[in-house]
Coordinates of N, CA and C and ligand atoms in Angstrom, one line a residue:
X1 N 28.8 24.0 59.0 CA 27.5 23.3 59.2 C 26.9 23.2 57.8
X2 N 26.3 22.0 57.5 CA 25.7 21.8 56.2 C 24.4 22.6 56.1
X3 N 24.2 23.1 54.8 CA 23.0 23.8 54.6 C 21.9 22.9 54.0
X4 N 20.7 23.2 54.3 CA 19.5 22.5 53.8 C 18.4 23.4 53.6
X5 N 17.8 23.5 52.4 CA 16.7 24.4 52.2 C 15.4 23.7 52.6
X6 N 14.5 24.5 53.3 CA 13.2 23.9 53.6 C 12.2 24.6 52.6
X7 N 11.6 23.7 51.8 CA 10.7 24.2 50.7 C 9.3 24.5 51.3
X8 N 9.2 25.5 52.1 CA 7.9 25.9 52.7 C 7.8 27.3 53.0
X9 N 6.6 27.9 52.9 CA 6.4 29.3 53.3 C 5.6 29.3 54.6
X10 N 5.3 28.1 55.1 CA 4.5 28.0 56.3 C 5.3 28.2 57.6
X11 N 5.2 29.4 58.2 CA 6.0 29.7 59.4 C 5.9 28.7 60.5
X12 N 4.7 28.2 60.7 CA 4.4 27.2 61.8 C 5.2 26.0 61.6
X13 N 5.1 25.4 60.3 CA 5.9 24.2 60.0 C 7.4 24.5 60.2
X14 N 7.9 25.6 59.7 CA 9.3 25.9 59.8 C 9.7 26.0 61.2
X15 N 8.9 26.6 62.1 CA 9.2 26.7 63.5 C 9.3 25.4 64.1
X16 N 8.4 24.5 63.8 CA 8.4 23.2 64.4 C 9.7 22.4 64.0
X17 N 10.0 22.5 62.7 CA 11.1 21.7 62.2 C 12.4 22.3 62.7
X18 N 12.5 23.6 62.8 CA 13.8 24.2 63.3 C 14.1 23.7 64.7
X19 N 13.1 23.5 65.5 CA 13.3 23.0 66.9 C 13.9 21.6 66.9
X20 N 13.9 20.9 65.7 CA 14.3 19.5 65.7 C 15.5 19.3 64.8
X21 N 16.1 20.3 64.3 CA 17.2 20.1 63.3 C 18.5 20.9 63.8
X22 N 18.8 20.7 65.0 CA 20.0 21.3 65.5 C 21.2 20.7 64.8
X23 N 22.2 21.5 64.4 CA 23.4 21.0 63.7 C 23.2 21.0 62.2
X24 N 22.1 21.5 61.8 CA 21.9 21.7 60.3 C 21.5 23.1 60.1
X25 N 22.1 23.8 59.1 CA 21.7 25.2 58.9 C 20.5 25.2 57.9
X26 N 19.3 25.5 58.4 CA 18.1 25.5 57.6 C 18.0 26.8 56.8
X27 N 17.8 26.8 55.5 CA 17.6 28.0 54.8 C 16.2 28.1 54.4
X28 N 15.6 29.2 54.5 CA 14.2 29.4 54.1 C 14.1 29.8 52.6
X29 N 12.9 29.8 52.0 CA 12.8 30.2 50.6 C 13.2 31.6 50.5
X30 N 12.9 32.4 51.5 CA 13.4 33.8 51.4 C 14.9 33.9 51.4
X31 N 15.6 33.1 52.2 CA 17.1 33.1 52.2 C 17.6 32.8 50.8
X32 N 16.9 32.0 50.0 CA 17.5 31.6 48.7 C 16.9 32.5 47.6
X33 N 16.0 33.5 48.0 CA 15.5 34.4 47.0 C 14.4 33.8 46.1
X34 N 13.6 32.9 46.7 CA 12.5 32.3 46.0 C 11.2 32.9 46.6
X35 N 10.4 33.6 45.8 CA 9.2 34.3 46.4 C 7.9 33.8 45.8
X36 N 7.9 32.8 44.9 CA 6.6 32.4 44.3 C 6.0 31.3 45.2
X37 N 4.7 31.1 44.9 CA 4.0 29.9 45.5 C 4.4 28.7 44.7
X38 N 4.6 27.6 45.4 CA 5.0 26.4 44.7 C 3.7 25.6 44.5
X39 N 3.4 25.2 43.3 CA 2.1 24.5 43.0 C 2.1 23.1 43.7
X40 N 1.0 22.7 44.2 CA 0.8 21.3 44.8 C -0.4 20.7 44.1
X41 N -0.2 20.3 42.8 CA -1.4 19.9 42.0 C -1.8 18.4 42.2
X42 N -1.1 17.6 43.0 CA -1.4 16.2 43.0 C -2.3 15.7 44.0
X43 N -2.6 14.4 44.0 CA -3.6 13.8 44.9 C -3.0 12.9 46.0
X44 N -1.6 12.9 46.1 CA -1.0 12.2 47.2 C 0.0 13.1 47.8
X45 N 0.3 12.9 49.1 CA 1.3 13.6 49.8 C 2.7 13.5 49.2
X46 N 3.0 12.2 48.8 CA 4.3 11.9 48.2 C 4.5 12.8 46.9
X47 N 3.5 12.8 46.0 CA 3.7 13.5 44.8 C 3.8 15.0 45.0
X48 N 3.0 15.6 45.9 CA 3.1 17.0 46.2 C 4.5 17.4 46.9
X49 N 4.9 16.5 47.8 CA 6.2 16.7 48.5 C 7.3 16.7 47.4
X50 N 7.3 15.8 46.5 CA 8.3 15.7 45.5 C 8.2 16.9 44.6
X51 N 7.0 17.4 44.2 CA 6.9 18.5 43.4 C 7.5 19.8 44.0
X52 N 7.3 19.9 45.3 CA 7.8 21.1 46.0 C 9.4 21.0 46.1
X53 N 9.9 19.9 46.5 CA 11.3 19.7 46.7 C 12.0 19.9 45.3
X54 N 11.5 19.2 44.3 CA 12.2 19.3 43.0 C 12.1 20.7 42.4
X55 N 11.0 21.5 42.6 CA 11.0 22.8 42.1 C 12.1 23.7 42.7
X56 N 12.3 23.5 44.0 CA 13.3 24.3 44.7 C 14.7 23.8 44.4
X57 N 14.9 22.5 44.2 CA 16.2 21.9 43.8 C 16.6 22.5 42.4
X58 N 15.6 22.5 41.5 CA 15.9 23.1 40.2 C 16.2 24.5 40.2
X59 N 15.5 25.3 41.1 CA 15.8 26.7 41.2 C 17.1 27.0 41.8
X60 N 17.5 26.2 42.9 CA 18.7 26.6 43.7 C 19.9 25.7 43.5
X61 N 19.6 24.5 43.1 CA 20.8 23.5 43.1 C 21.2 23.1 44.4
X62 N 20.5 23.5 45.5 CA 20.9 23.2 46.8 C 20.1 22.0 47.4
X63 N 20.7 21.2 48.3 CA 20.0 20.2 49.0 C 18.7 20.8 49.6
X64 N 17.6 20.0 49.5 CA 16.3 20.6 49.9 C 15.4 19.5 50.4
X65 N 14.5 19.9 51.3 CA 13.4 19.0 51.6 C 12.1 19.8 51.6
X66 N 11.0 19.0 51.4 CA 9.6 19.6 51.5 C 8.8 18.6 52.3
X67 N 7.9 19.2 53.1 CA 6.9 18.4 53.9 C 5.6 18.6 53.2
X68 N 4.8 17.6 52.9 CA 3.4 17.7 52.6 C 2.6 16.9 53.6
X69 N 1.6 17.5 54.1 CA 1.0 16.9 55.3 C -0.5 17.3 55.3
X70 N -1.2 16.6 56.2 CA -2.6 16.9 56.3 C -3.3 16.0 57.3
X71 N -4.6 16.3 57.5 CA -5.4 15.6 58.5 C -6.4 14.7 57.7
X72 N -6.4 13.4 58.1 CA -7.3 12.4 57.4 C -8.3 12.0 58.5
X73 N -9.6 12.2 58.2 CA -10.7 11.9 59.2 C -11.4 10.7 58.7
X74 N -11.4 9.6 59.5 CA -11.9 8.3 59.0 C -13.4 8.4 58.6
X75 N -14.3 9.1 59.4 CA -15.7 9.2 59.0 C -15.9 10.0 57.8
X76 N -14.9 10.8 57.4 CA -15.0 11.7 56.2 C -14.2 11.0 55.0
X77 N -14.1 9.7 55.1 CA -13.4 8.9 54.1 C -12.0 9.5 53.8
X78 N -11.3 9.9 54.8 CA -9.9 10.4 54.6 C -9.8 11.9 54.3
X79 N -10.9 12.6 54.2 CA -10.9 14.1 54.0 C -10.5 14.7 55.3
X80 N -9.9 15.9 55.3 CA -9.5 16.7 54.1 C -8.3 16.2 53.4
X81 N -7.4 15.4 54.0 CA -6.3 14.8 53.4 C -5.4 15.8 52.7
X82 N -5.1 15.5 51.4 CA -4.1 16.4 50.7 C -4.7 17.8 50.5
X83 N -6.1 17.9 50.7 CA -6.7 19.3 50.6 C -6.8 20.0 51.9
X84 N -6.1 19.6 52.9 CA -6.2 20.1 54.2 C -6.0 21.7 54.3
X85 N -5.1 22.2 53.5 CA -4.7 23.6 53.6 C -5.9 24.5 53.0
X86 N -6.7 23.9 52.2 CA -7.8 24.7 51.6 C -9.1 23.9 51.5
X87 N -9.4 23.2 52.5 CA -10.6 22.3 52.5 C -11.9 23.0 52.3
X88 N -12.0 24.2 52.9 CA -13.2 25.0 52.8 C -13.3 25.8 51.5
X89 N -12.3 25.6 50.6 CA -12.2 26.4 49.4 C -11.3 27.6 49.6
X90 N -10.9 27.9 50.8 CA -10.0 29.0 51.1 C -8.9 28.5 51.9
X91 N -7.7 29.2 51.8 CA -6.6 28.9 52.7 C -6.9 29.6 54.1
X92 N -7.8 29.1 54.8 CA -8.3 29.7 56.1 C -8.4 28.6 57.1
X93 N -7.5 28.6 58.1 CA -7.5 27.6 59.1 C -8.9 27.5 59.8
X94 N -9.4 28.6 60.2 CA -10.7 28.6 61.0 C -11.8 28.0 60.1
X95 N -12.0 28.4 58.9 CA -13.0 27.9 58.0 C -12.8 26.4 57.7
X96 N -11.6 26.0 57.6 CA -11.3 24.6 57.3 C -11.7 23.7 58.5
X97 N -11.3 24.2 59.6 CA -11.6 23.4 60.9 C -13.1 23.3 61.1
X98 N -13.8 24.4 60.9 CA -15.2 24.4 61.1 C -15.9 23.4 60.1
X99 N -15.4 23.3 58.9 CA -15.9 22.4 58.0 C -15.8 20.9 58.4
X100 N -14.6 20.6 59.1 CA -14.4 19.3 59.6 C -15.4 19.0 60.8
X101 N -15.6 20.0 61.7 CA -16.5 19.9 62.8 C -17.9 19.7 62.3
X102 N -18.3 20.4 61.3 CA -19.6 20.3 60.7 C -19.8 18.9 60.1
X103 N -18.8 18.4 59.4 CA -18.9 17.1 58.7 C -19.1 16.0 59.7
X104 N -18.6 16.2 60.9 CA -18.7 15.2 62.0 C -19.9 15.3 62.9
X105 N -20.8 16.2 62.6 CA -22.0 16.4 63.4 C -22.7 15.1 63.5
X106 N -22.9 14.6 64.8 CA -23.6 13.4 65.0 C -22.8 12.1 64.8
X107 N -21.6 12.3 64.4 CA -20.8 11.1 64.0 C -20.3 10.4 65.3
X108 N -20.4 9.0 65.3 CA -19.9 8.3 66.5 C -18.4 8.1 66.4
X109 N -17.9 7.8 65.1 CA -16.5 7.6 64.9 C -15.8 9.0 64.7
X110 N -15.0 9.4 65.6 CA -14.3 10.7 65.5 C -12.8 10.5 65.3
X111 N -12.4 9.3 65.0 CA -11.0 9.0 64.9 C -10.4 9.7 63.6
X112 N -9.1 10.0 63.7 CA -8.5 10.7 62.6 C -7.0 10.5 62.8
X113 N -6.3 10.8 61.7 CA -4.8 10.8 61.8 C -4.2 11.9 61.0
X114 N -3.1 12.4 61.5 CA -2.3 13.4 60.7 C -1.3 12.5 59.9
X115 N -1.0 12.9 58.7 CA 0.1 12.3 58.0 C 1.1 13.3 57.4
X116 N 2.4 13.1 57.5 CA 3.3 14.0 56.9 C 4.3 13.1 56.0
X117 N 4.6 13.6 54.8 CA 5.6 13.0 54.0 C 6.6 14.0 53.7
X118 N 7.9 13.7 54.0 CA 9.0 14.6 53.7 C 9.7 14.0 52.5
X119 N 9.9 14.8 51.5 CA 10.7 14.4 50.3 C 12.0 15.2 50.4
X120 N 13.1 14.5 50.5 CA 14.5 15.1 50.6 C 15.2 14.9 49.2
X121 N 15.7 16.0 48.7 CA 16.6 15.8 47.5 C 18.0 16.1 48.0
X122 N 18.8 15.1 48.0 CA 20.2 15.3 48.6 C 21.2 14.8 47.5
X123 N 22.0 15.7 47.1 CA 22.9 15.5 46.0 C 22.3 14.8 44.8
X124 N 21.1 15.3 44.5 CA 20.3 14.8 43.3 C 19.6 13.5 43.5
X125 N 19.7 12.9 44.7 CA 19.0 11.6 45.0 C 17.7 12.0 45.8
X126 N 16.6 11.2 45.5 CA 15.4 11.5 46.2 C 15.1 10.5 47.3
X127 N 14.7 11.0 48.5 CA 14.4 10.1 49.7 C 13.1 10.6 50.3
X128 N 12.4 9.6 50.8 CA 11.1 9.9 51.5 C 11.1 9.5 53.0
X129 N 10.5 10.2 53.8 CA 10.3 9.9 55.2 C 8.9 10.2 55.6
X130 N 8.3 9.3 56.3 CA 6.8 9.4 56.6 C 6.6 9.4 58.1
X131 N 5.6 10.1 58.5 CA 5.2 10.1 59.9 C 3.6 10.1 60.0
X132 N 3.1 9.3 61.0 CA 1.6 9.3 61.1 C 1.4 9.5 62.6
X133 N 0.3 10.3 62.9 CA -0.1 10.5 64.3 C -1.6 10.2 64.4
X134 N -1.9 9.2 65.2 CA -3.3 8.8 65.3 C -3.9 9.7 66.5
X135 N -5.3 9.9 66.4 CA -5.9 10.6 67.4 C -7.4 10.8 67.2
X136 N -8.0 11.8 67.8 CA -9.4 12.0 67.5 C -9.8 13.5 67.5
X137 N -10.9 13.7 66.9 CA -11.4 15.1 66.7 C -12.4 15.4 67.8
X138 N -12.2 16.4 68.6 CA -13.2 16.8 69.6 C -14.3 17.7 69.0
X139 N -15.3 18.0 69.8 CA -16.4 18.7 69.2 C -16.3 20.3 69.2
X140 N -15.3 20.8 69.9 CA -15.1 22.3 69.8 C -13.6 22.6 70.0
X141 N -13.2 23.8 69.7 CA -11.8 24.2 69.8 C -11.3 24.3 71.2
X142 N -10.0 23.8 71.4 CA -9.4 24.0 72.7 C -7.9 24.4 72.5
X143 N -7.4 25.4 73.1 CA -6.0 25.8 73.0 C -5.7 26.8 72.0
X144 N -4.5 27.5 72.2 CA -4.2 28.6 71.3 C -2.9 28.5 70.5
X145 N -2.1 27.4 70.8 CA -0.9 27.3 70.1 C -1.1 26.4 68.8
X146 N 0.0 26.1 68.1 CA -0.1 25.3 66.9 C -0.7 26.0 65.8
X147 N -1.3 25.3 64.8 CA -1.9 25.9 63.7 C -2.9 24.9 63.1
X148 N -3.5 25.3 62.0 CA -4.4 24.4 61.3 C -5.5 23.8 62.1
X149 N -5.5 22.4 62.2 CA -6.5 21.7 62.9 C -6.1 21.4 64.3
X150 N -5.0 21.9 64.8 CA -4.5 21.6 66.1 C -5.5 21.8 67.3
X151 N -6.4 22.9 67.2 CA -7.3 23.0 68.4 C -8.4 22.0 68.5
X152 N -8.6 21.1 67.4 CA -9.6 20.1 67.5 C -9.1 18.7 67.5
X153 N -7.7 18.6 67.5 CA -7.1 17.2 67.4 C -6.4 16.8 68.7
X154 N -6.8 15.7 69.3 CA -6.2 15.1 70.5 C -5.4 13.9 70.1
X155 N -4.1 13.9 70.2 CA -3.3 12.7 69.8 C -3.6 11.6 70.8
X156 N -3.5 10.4 70.3 CA -3.8 9.2 71.1 C -2.8 9.1 72.3
X157 N -3.4 8.8 73.5 CA -2.5 8.7 74.7 C -2.5 10.0 75.5
X158 N -3.1 11.1 75.0 CA -3.1 12.4 75.6 C -4.6 12.8 75.9
X159 N -4.8 13.8 76.8 CA -6.1 14.4 76.9 C -6.2 15.9 76.6
X160 N -5.1 16.3 75.9 CA -5.0 17.7 75.5 C -4.9 17.8 74.0
X161 N -5.4 18.9 73.4 CA -5.2 19.0 71.9 C -3.8 19.5 71.6
X162 N -3.4 19.3 70.4 CA -2.1 19.8 69.9 C -1.9 21.3 70.2
X163 N -3.1 22.0 70.2 CA -3.0 23.5 70.5 C -2.8 23.8 72.0
X164 N -3.0 22.7 72.8 CA -2.8 22.9 74.3 C -1.5 22.3 74.8
X165 N -0.9 21.4 74.0 CA 0.4 20.8 74.4 C 1.5 21.6 74.0
X166 N 2.6 21.6 74.8 CA 3.8 22.4 74.4 C 4.5 21.8 73.1
X167 N 5.2 22.6 72.5 CA 5.8 22.2 71.2 C 6.7 21.0 71.3
X168 N 7.5 20.9 72.4 CA 8.4 19.8 72.6 C 7.6 18.4 72.6
X169 N 6.4 18.5 73.2 CA 5.6 17.3 73.2 C 5.0 17.0 71.9
X170 N 4.5 18.1 71.2 CA 3.9 17.9 69.9 C 5.0 17.3 69.0
X171 N 6.2 17.8 69.0 CA 7.3 17.3 68.1 C 7.6 15.8 68.4
X172 N 7.4 15.4 69.7 CA 7.7 14.0 70.0 C 6.7 13.0 69.4
X173 N 5.5 13.5 69.3 CA 4.4 12.5 68.9 C 3.8 12.8 67.5
X174 N 4.1 14.0 67.0 CA 3.3 14.4 65.8 C 3.9 13.7 64.5
X175 N 3.0 13.7 63.5 CA 3.4 13.2 62.2 C 4.6 13.8 61.7
X176 N 4.7 15.2 61.7 CA 5.9 15.9 61.2 C 7.1 15.6 62.1
X177 N 6.9 15.5 63.4 CA 8.0 15.2 64.3 C 8.6 13.9 63.9
X178 N 7.8 12.9 63.7 CA 8.3 11.5 63.4 C 9.0 11.5 62.1
X179 N 8.5 12.2 61.1 CA 9.1 12.2 59.8 C 10.4 13.0 59.8
X180 N 10.5 14.1 60.6 CA 11.7 14.9 60.7 C 12.8 14.1 61.4
X181 N 12.4 13.4 62.5 CA 13.3 12.6 63.2 C 14.0 11.5 62.3
X182 N 13.2 10.9 61.4 CA 13.7 9.9 60.5 C 14.7 10.6 59.5
X183 N 14.4 11.8 59.0 CA 15.3 12.4 58.1 C 16.6 12.8 58.8
X184 N 16.5 13.4 60.0 CA 17.7 13.8 60.7 C 18.6 12.6 61.0
X185 N 18.0 11.5 61.4 CA 18.8 10.3 61.6 C 19.5 9.9 60.4
X186 N 18.8 9.9 59.2 CA 19.4 9.6 57.9 C 20.5 10.5 57.6
X187 N 20.3 11.8 57.8 CA 21.3 12.8 57.4 C 22.6 12.6 58.2
X188 N 22.5 12.3 59.5 CA 23.7 12.2 60.4 C 24.3 10.9 60.3
X189 N 23.7 9.9 59.7 CA 24.3 8.6 59.6 C 24.8 8.2 58.2
X190 N 24.7 9.1 57.3 CA 25.2 8.9 55.9 C 26.7 8.8 56.0
X191 N 27.3 8.2 54.9 CA 28.8 8.1 54.8 C 29.4 9.5 55.0
X192 N 28.8 10.5 54.2 CA 29.3 11.8 54.3 C 28.7 12.5 55.4
X193 N 29.4 12.7 56.6 CA 28.7 13.3 57.7 C 28.4 14.8 57.5
X194 N 27.4 15.2 58.2 CA 27.1 16.7 58.1 C 28.1 17.5 58.8
Ligands
IMP201 P1 0.6 21.6 52.9 O1 1.3 22.9 53.0 O2 -0.1 21.3 51.6 O3 1.4 20.4 53.4 O4 -0.7 21.7 53.9 C1 -0.7 21.3 55.2 C2 -2.0 21.6 55.8 O5 -2.4 20.5 56.6 C3 -1.9 22.7 56.8 O6 -2.3 24.0 56.2 C4 -2.9 22.4 57.8 O7 -4.2 22.7 57.4 C5 -2.8 20.8 57.9 N1 -1.8 20.4 58.8 C6 -0.6 19.7 58.5 N2 0.1 19.5 59.6 C7 -0.6 20.1 60.6 C8 -0.3 20.2 62.0 O8 0.7 19.8 62.5 N3 -1.3 20.8 62.7 C9 -2.4 21.3 62.2 N4 -2.7 21.2 60.9 C10 -1.8 20.6 60.1

């Protein structure tokens, strides 16, 4: 089975992606002996995903992909966006989510979307896969699963938050699920089969 490194320390992301990548041996950063934080200094998902994937490719020489993702709220002019992981100033899901709820106090437009960009470095070539999931932000938290902003985000076409929906449904409609599906399709259809 082909090996592919996932350039993330986020256990939730890794769990979601593992459920969608049967037939590929995913290696974690721990598996390849990488224990530092990878900087994400840029202002676009694409640049941050490339930064993470290239750092790990340079370290390991192995095929690798990185996901950079976030929640973009229309009434907040796209915030938290690339700053989703530390919107409140801290890497704290609860504080970040409360800041979004506060920012939307009294807002009529509660529409938002999640975006994920995957950067894959495969045999030294760089490829991108994107996924978007439209939805809306509710006024209080609902549900216990998922992570990040999931308890306040309802995907379009559903009446439950991502924290209330089972993982198989989240993976079918989520930003990350769509981006991962595109990458998996690409990997299995290349000339050199996995
Ligand atoms: P990254 O590690 O810089 O890509 O940060 C992603 C951040 O965006 C996470 O820490 C969450 O705050 C948010 N995020 C991205 N995808 C999701 C998701 O599927 N559910 C909830 N929050 C998410």
